[in-house]
Amino acid sequence: MKRILMTGLAALAASLVAQTASADITVYTAGPGGLAKALVEGFTKETGINVNLFQATTGKVMARLKAEESNPQADVVVSASWATATAFAEQDLLLPYASPNAASVPDFLKTDTAVAQGVASLAIAWNPKSDTPRPTDWADLDKAEYKDMVTMPDPAQSGSAFELVAALDANGKADLFDGLHANGLLVAGANAAALNPVLQGAKAAVFGAVDYISLGAKAKGESIDVIFPTSGTVVAPRPIMILKSTQHADEAKKFVDYVLSDAGQEAVAAVYLMPSRTDVSAQRPTISELKLLPMDSDEAYGKRAEILKAFDTAFGR
């Protein structure tokens, strides 16, 4: 009996050690589901650590985190907006971590508590079969040729669209929205709601399309061109963060390391995001090839309500 008891205790101890050595982690991520799945599968294959994945829009991810704030479930969070990293850091919700794989990530894409998984930018997504002239800049889309043929993500629902609106406002181009409204621009919901009518041929162009989504659609044979406006655009870094509430800090750090590894960054590049590491090749134009509109993000988010109110006024909402 004693031998059986000791054998049972030894087995239990071994099981507990095994669980401790390879605890599951929970990752909440916004953005492309294919990328999230590829990163999770690659990470588990390399480390043996399983991942509980929740993939949704940034709004749904934030809502779930809010609902669970008294009993946090996530270990790692990936957002489509850098503002999330800033806000979470200010609320002291993040665990400081500097991954050794982040050495070639530019300083403006990392802090003590967050680092960019990858970077998107905003563009004009135009359907060349739309019988409209090819646009080259934002202002082209308020011309008569595009009457009732342009969509835009709602900046109240899309963080990247808000940053474009804020950047245009900061650069003295807020009156552009008056012309777009007069020209029949449709403010849709989130990014997909703006892009789908253009892919379907019902509309001609998206003002402020998230570029990697349209680039991916083009690669699959869709009739869509991605045009980076001559006057400039904005980029949208996608931060990955470890929550301070995690019970699995070592495993969470390993996940961040994997996302920033060669394999992880190649997976990022495969969905037409810019890798955050400058030594990993992109499959699309990178930050150094784009003209950027200058903007103070902290100032913009500090004035978010004011900027959105002005936008709503321009569109009679």
Short mmCIF file of C-alpha atoms in Angstrom, two decimals:
data_model
loop_
_atom_site.label_atom_id
_atom_site.label_comp_id
_atom_site.label_asym_id
_atom_site.label_seq_id
_atom_site.Cartn_x
_atom_site.Cartn_y
_atom_site.Cartn_z
CA MET A 1 0.00 0.00 0.00
CA LYS A 2 2.85 2.34 0.93
CA ARG A 3 4.58 1.55 -2.35
CA ILE A 4 1.38 2.29 -4.29
CA LEU A 5 0.94 5.58 -2.44
CA MET A 6 4.52 6.62 -3.09
CA THR A 7 4.21 5.66 -6.74
CA GLY A 8 1.03 7.72 -7.02
CA LEU A 9 2.63 10.73 -5.35
CA ALA A 10 5.63 10.46 -7.65
CA ALA A 11 3.38 10.38 -10.69
CA LEU A 12 1.43 13.39 -9.43
CA ALA A 13 4.64 15.30 -8.76
CA ALA A 14 5.94 14.48 -12.23
CA SER A 15 2.67 15.65 -13.73
CA LEU A 16 2.80 18.93 -11.83
CA VAL A 17 6.40 19.51 -12.90
CA ALA A 18 5.44 18.86 -16.51
CA GLN A 19 2.53 21.28 -16.27
CA THR A 20 4.73 23.93 -14.70
CA ALA A 21 7.40 23.44 -17.35
CA SER A 22 4.97 23.93 -20.23
CA ALA A 23 1.99 25.89 -18.95
CA ASP A 24 -0.56 26.95 -21.52
CA ILE A 25 -0.82 30.65 -22.26
CA THR A 26 -3.76 32.71 -23.48
CA VAL A 27 -3.31 35.20 -26.30
CA TYR A 28 -5.87 37.82 -27.32
CA THR A 29 -5.13 39.26 -30.74
CA ALA A 30 -6.71 41.68 -33.17
CA GLY A 31 -6.03 41.45 -36.86
CA PRO A 32 -5.65 38.69 -39.45
CA GLY A 33 -6.76 35.29 -38.21
CA GLY A 34 -4.42 33.51 -40.59
CA LEU A 35 -1.41 35.25 -39.06
CA ALA A 36 -2.54 34.50 -35.51
CA LYS A 37 -3.00 30.83 -36.35
CA ALA A 38 0.39 30.60 -38.09
CA LEU A 39 2.19 32.22 -35.15
CA VAL A 40 0.47 29.99 -32.60
CA GLU A 41 1.14 26.81 -34.57
CA GLY A 42 4.79 27.71 -35.12
CA PHE A 43 5.27 28.65 -31.48
CA THR A 44 3.71 25.45 -30.16
CA LYS A 45 5.73 23.32 -32.57
CA GLU A 46 8.97 25.00 -31.47
CA THR A 47 8.34 25.19 -27.72
CA GLY A 48 5.69 22.58 -26.88
CA ILE A 49 3.67 25.31 -25.15
CA ASN A 50 -0.02 25.33 -26.06
CA VAL A 51 -1.86 28.59 -26.72
CA ASN A 52 -5.48 29.44 -26.04
CA LEU A 53 -6.22 31.92 -28.82
CA PHE A 54 -8.94 34.57 -29.01
CA GLN A 55 -8.83 36.45 -32.32
CA ALA A 56 -11.25 39.28 -33.09
CA THR A 57 -11.42 42.98 -33.90
CA THR A 58 -9.61 45.39 -31.60
CA GLY A 59 -12.96 46.56 -30.23
CA LYS A 60 -14.02 43.02 -29.30
CA VAL A 61 -10.62 42.26 -27.78
CA MET A 62 -10.79 45.41 -25.66
CA ALA A 63 -14.37 44.62 -24.61
CA ARG A 64 -13.36 41.15 -23.48
CA LEU A 65 -10.41 42.49 -21.51
CA LYS A 66 -12.71 45.03 -19.87
CA ALA A 67 -15.24 42.36 -18.93
CA GLU A 68 -12.48 40.24 -17.38
CA GLU A 69 -10.59 42.99 -15.58
CA SER A 70 -11.48 41.60 -12.14
CA ASN A 71 -10.24 38.15 -13.19
CA PRO A 72 -7.83 38.56 -16.14
CA GLN A 73 -7.54 35.58 -18.47
CA ALA A 74 -5.12 36.84 -21.12
CA ASP A 75 -1.36 36.61 -20.80
CA VAL A 76 -0.46 38.33 -24.07
CA VAL A 77 -2.39 40.94 -26.06
CA VAL A 78 -1.84 42.08 -29.65
CA SER A 79 -3.69 45.24 -30.70
CA ALA A 80 -4.16 46.92 -34.06
CA SER A 81 -3.57 50.31 -32.42
CA TRP A 82 -0.46 51.59 -30.67
CA ALA A 83 -2.76 53.71 -28.51
CA THR A 84 -3.65 50.51 -26.64
CA ALA A 85 -0.04 50.05 -25.57
CA THR A 86 0.16 53.68 -24.44
CA ALA A 87 -3.08 53.48 -22.46
CA PHE A 88 -2.23 50.14 -20.84
CA ALA A 89 1.21 51.40 -19.83
CA GLU A 90 -0.34 54.50 -18.25
CA GLN A 91 -2.69 52.21 -16.29
CA ASP A 92 0.28 50.08 -15.16
CA LEU A 93 -1.22 46.95 -16.73
CA LEU A 94 1.87 45.76 -18.59
CA LEU A 95 4.89 43.67 -17.67
CA PRO A 96 8.18 45.23 -18.81
CA TYR A 97 10.07 42.99 -21.23
CA ALA A 98 12.81 43.60 -23.78
CA SER A 99 13.05 40.63 -26.12
CA PRO A 100 16.55 39.80 -27.37
CA ASN A 101 14.95 39.42 -30.80
CA ALA A 102 13.92 43.09 -30.81
CA ALA A 103 17.46 44.39 -31.37
CA SER A 104 16.74 45.35 -34.99
CA VAL A 105 13.30 46.84 -34.25
CA PRO A 106 13.55 50.66 -34.54
CA ASP A 107 13.25 52.55 -31.27
CA PHE A 108 9.99 54.23 -32.31
CA LEU A 109 8.38 50.78 -32.58
CA LYS A 110 9.18 49.61 -29.06
CA THR A 111 8.96 50.71 -25.43
CA ASP A 112 9.79 49.05 -22.12
CA THR A 113 6.41 47.32 -22.16
CA ALA A 114 5.44 46.87 -25.83
CA VAL A 115 6.98 46.13 -29.20
CA ALA A 116 5.46 46.15 -32.67
CA GLN A 117 4.52 42.75 -34.05
CA GLY A 118 4.30 44.37 -37.46
CA VAL A 119 3.19 47.60 -39.11
CA ALA A 120 0.37 48.51 -41.48
CA SER A 121 -0.23 51.78 -43.29
CA LEU A 122 -3.28 53.45 -44.78
CA ALA A 123 -3.86 53.86 -48.48
CA ILE A 124 -6.41 54.30 -51.22
CA ALA A 125 -7.77 50.94 -52.34
CA TRP A 126 -9.08 51.41 -55.88
CA ASN A 127 -10.91 49.03 -58.19
CA PRO A 128 -9.41 49.44 -61.69
CA LYS A 129 -12.60 48.04 -63.22
CA SER A 130 -14.69 50.86 -61.74
CA ASP A 131 -14.60 53.15 -64.81
CA THR A 132 -13.04 55.90 -62.69
CA PRO A 133 -9.61 57.49 -63.18
CA ARG A 134 -6.77 56.11 -61.09
CA PRO A 135 -6.40 58.43 -58.04
CA THR A 136 -3.00 59.52 -56.79
CA ASP A 137 -3.87 61.51 -53.67
CA TRP A 138 -6.58 61.80 -51.02
CA ALA A 139 -7.99 64.99 -52.54
CA ASP A 140 -8.69 63.25 -55.85
CA LEU A 141 -11.57 61.37 -54.27
CA ASP A 142 -13.77 64.45 -53.83
CA LYS A 143 -13.81 65.05 -57.60
CA ALA A 144 -16.96 64.59 -59.65
CA GLU A 145 -15.64 61.39 -61.24
CA TYR A 146 -15.95 59.67 -57.87
CA LYS A 147 -19.42 60.96 -56.97
CA ASP A 148 -21.11 58.38 -54.67
CA MET A 149 -18.30 55.89 -55.40
CA VAL A 150 -16.06 56.18 -52.32
CA THR A 151 -16.22 54.50 -48.92
CA MET A 152 -14.25 55.01 -45.71
CA PRO A 153 -13.91 53.08 -42.43
CA ASP A 154 -15.62 54.84 -39.53
CA PRO A 155 -12.90 56.53 -37.43
CA ALA A 156 -15.03 55.89 -34.34
CA GLN A 157 -14.68 52.14 -34.98
CA SER A 158 -11.29 51.90 -36.66
CA GLY A 159 -8.25 53.14 -34.75
CA SER A 160 -6.18 53.40 -37.92
CA ALA A 161 -8.90 55.44 -39.66
CA PHE A 162 -9.00 57.76 -36.65
CA GLU A 163 -5.25 58.29 -36.89
CA LEU A 164 -5.59 59.22 -40.57
CA VAL A 165 -8.35 61.72 -39.76
CA ALA A 166 -6.23 63.15 -36.94
CA ALA A 167 -3.15 63.41 -39.17
CA LEU A 168 -5.06 65.20 -41.93
CA ASP A 169 -6.51 67.54 -39.32
CA ALA A 170 -3.06 68.23 -37.86
CA ASN A 171 -1.74 69.03 -41.33
CA GLY A 172 -4.47 71.54 -42.17
CA LYS A 173 -6.53 69.24 -44.39
CA ALA A 174 -9.65 68.74 -42.29
CA ASP A 175 -11.75 70.62 -44.87
CA LEU A 176 -11.16 67.70 -47.21
CA PHE A 177 -13.97 65.87 -45.40
CA ASP A 178 -16.47 68.60 -46.27
CA GLY A 179 -15.76 67.95 -49.94
CA LEU A 180 -15.91 64.19 -49.52
CA HIS A 181 -19.27 64.44 -47.77
CA ALA A 182 -20.62 66.65 -50.55
CA ASN A 183 -19.35 64.06 -53.03
CA GLY A 184 -21.32 61.27 -51.37
CA LEU A 185 -18.60 59.42 -49.46
CA LEU A 186 -20.06 56.50 -47.47
CA VAL A 187 -18.72 56.16 -43.93
CA ALA A 188 -19.02 52.42 -43.38
CA GLY A 189 -18.36 50.44 -40.21
CA ALA A 190 -15.01 48.80 -39.61
CA ASN A 191 -12.36 48.22 -42.28
CA ALA A 192 -13.98 45.22 -43.99
CA ALA A 193 -17.30 47.05 -44.31
CA ALA A 194 -15.55 49.78 -46.28
CA LEU A 195 -13.52 47.45 -48.50
CA ASN A 196 -16.13 44.85 -49.45
CA PRO A 197 -18.30 47.15 -51.66
CA VAL A 198 -15.16 48.10 -53.61
CA LEU A 199 -14.13 44.47 -54.10
CA GLN A 200 -17.68 43.71 -55.23
CA GLY A 201 -17.64 46.56 -57.75
CA ALA A 202 -20.45 48.56 -56.14
CA LYS A 203 -17.99 51.32 -55.20
CA ALA A 204 -14.73 52.52 -56.75
CA ALA A 205 -12.37 53.29 -53.88
CA VAL A 206 -11.73 53.19 -50.15
CA PHE A 207 -10.42 56.36 -48.52
CA GLY A 208 -8.11 55.10 -45.76
CA ALA A 209 -7.95 51.38 -46.47
CA VAL A 210 -5.72 49.28 -44.22
CA ASP A 211 -3.16 48.36 -46.82
CA TYR A 212 -2.26 44.77 -45.93
CA ILE A 213 -5.89 43.64 -46.25
CA SER A 214 -6.14 45.06 -49.78
CA LEU A 215 -2.68 43.78 -50.73
CA GLY A 216 -3.73 40.31 -49.63
CA ALA A 217 -6.93 40.55 -51.65
CA LYS A 218 -4.95 41.61 -54.73
CA ALA A 219 -2.59 38.66 -54.27
CA LYS A 220 -5.65 36.37 -54.38
CA GLY A 221 -6.70 37.83 -57.73
CA GLU A 222 -9.19 40.49 -56.66
CA SER A 223 -9.55 43.60 -58.81
CA ILE A 224 -7.94 46.06 -56.41
CA ASP A 225 -4.92 48.37 -56.49
CA VAL A 226 -3.27 49.83 -53.40
CA ILE A 227 -2.22 53.46 -53.89
CA PHE A 228 -0.11 55.35 -51.36
CA PRO A 229 -1.15 59.02 -51.61
CA THR A 230 1.47 61.48 -52.81
CA SER A 231 0.79 63.95 -49.99
CA GLY A 232 1.49 61.33 -47.32
CA THR A 233 -0.17 58.79 -45.09
CA VAL A 234 0.05 57.30 -41.60
CA VAL A 235 1.35 53.99 -40.31
CA ALA A 236 -0.30 51.78 -37.71
CA PRO A 237 2.13 49.72 -35.61
CA ARG A 238 0.55 46.65 -34.00
CA PRO A 239 1.87 46.29 -30.43
CA ILE A 240 2.33 42.98 -28.64
CA MET A 241 2.23 43.24 -24.85
CA ILE A 242 2.43 40.99 -21.79
CA LEU A 243 -0.14 41.75 -19.10
CA LYS A 244 1.28 42.26 -15.62
CA SER A 245 -1.46 39.97 -14.28
CA THR A 246 -0.04 36.93 -16.11
CA GLN A 247 0.71 33.81 -14.11
CA HIS A 248 2.90 32.52 -16.93
CA ALA A 249 5.43 35.28 -17.51
CA ASP A 250 8.20 33.01 -18.80
CA GLU A 251 5.94 31.37 -21.38
CA ALA A 252 4.51 34.74 -22.40
CA LYS A 253 8.02 36.10 -22.94
CA LYS A 254 8.82 33.08 -25.10
CA PHE A 255 5.77 33.87 -27.23
CA VAL A 256 6.94 37.46 -27.76
CA ASP A 257 10.38 36.10 -28.63
CA TYR A 258 8.84 33.79 -31.22
CA VAL A 259 6.78 36.56 -32.82
CA LEU A 260 10.01 38.55 -33.22
CA SER A 261 12.06 35.56 -34.42
CA ASP A 262 12.96 35.02 -38.06
CA ALA A 263 10.06 32.57 -38.46
CA GLY A 264 7.60 34.86 -36.69
CA GLN A 265 8.54 37.93 -38.70
CA GLU A 266 8.41 35.96 -41.95
CA ALA A 267 4.84 34.99 -41.03
CA VAL A 268 4.08 38.69 -40.48
CA ALA A 269 5.53 39.51 -43.91
CA ALA A 270 3.51 36.74 -45.55
CA VAL A 271 0.24 38.58 -44.79
CA TYR A 272 1.62 41.83 -46.29
CA LEU A 273 2.27 43.61 -43.01
CA MET A 274 5.67 45.26 -42.63
CA PRO A 275 7.86 43.20 -40.30
CA SER A 276 8.88 45.29 -37.31
CA ARG A 277 12.45 43.99 -37.64
CA THR A 278 14.36 45.89 -40.29
CA ASP A 279 16.53 42.85 -41.12
CA VAL A 280 13.54 40.77 -42.30
CA SER A 281 12.38 41.36 -45.88
CA ALA A 282 8.91 42.75 -46.52
CA GLN A 283 6.62 41.82 -49.41
CA ARG A 284 5.33 45.38 -49.78
CA PRO A 285 6.56 49.00 -49.44
CA THR A 286 8.12 49.74 -46.06
CA ILE A 287 8.14 52.84 -43.86
CA SER A 288 11.31 54.15 -45.51
CA GLU A 289 9.54 54.06 -48.90
CA LEU A 290 6.40 55.90 -47.77
CA LYS A 291 5.80 59.60 -47.30
CA LEU A 292 4.36 60.05 -43.82
CA LEU A 293 2.13 62.80 -42.52
CA PRO A 294 3.65 64.25 -39.33
CA MET A 295 1.44 63.73 -36.28
CA ASP A 296 1.75 63.64 -32.50
CA SER A 297 -0.23 60.50 -31.59
CA ASP A 298 -0.44 61.34 -27.90
CA GLU A 299 -1.86 64.77 -28.71
CA ALA A 300 -4.29 63.26 -31.23
CA TYR A 301 -5.67 60.73 -28.77
CA GLY A 302 -5.90 63.44 -26.14
CA LYS A 303 -8.22 65.28 -28.54
CA ARG A 304 -10.00 62.17 -29.81
CA ALA A 305 -13.51 63.26 -28.81
CA GLU A 306 -12.98 66.70 -30.36
CA ILE A 307 -11.61 65.28 -33.62
CA LEU A 308 -14.44 62.76 -33.94
CA LYS A 309 -17.03 65.45 -33.23
CA ALA A 310 -15.60 67.62 -36.02
CA PHE A 311 -15.65 64.62 -38.37
CA ASP A 312 -19.27 63.85 -37.48
CA THR A 313 -20.19 67.50 -38.06
CA ALA A 314 -18.61 67.40 -41.52
CA PHE A 315 -20.72 64.35 -42.38
CA GLY A 316 -23.90 65.62 -40.75
CA ARG A 317 -23.95 62.86 -38.15
#
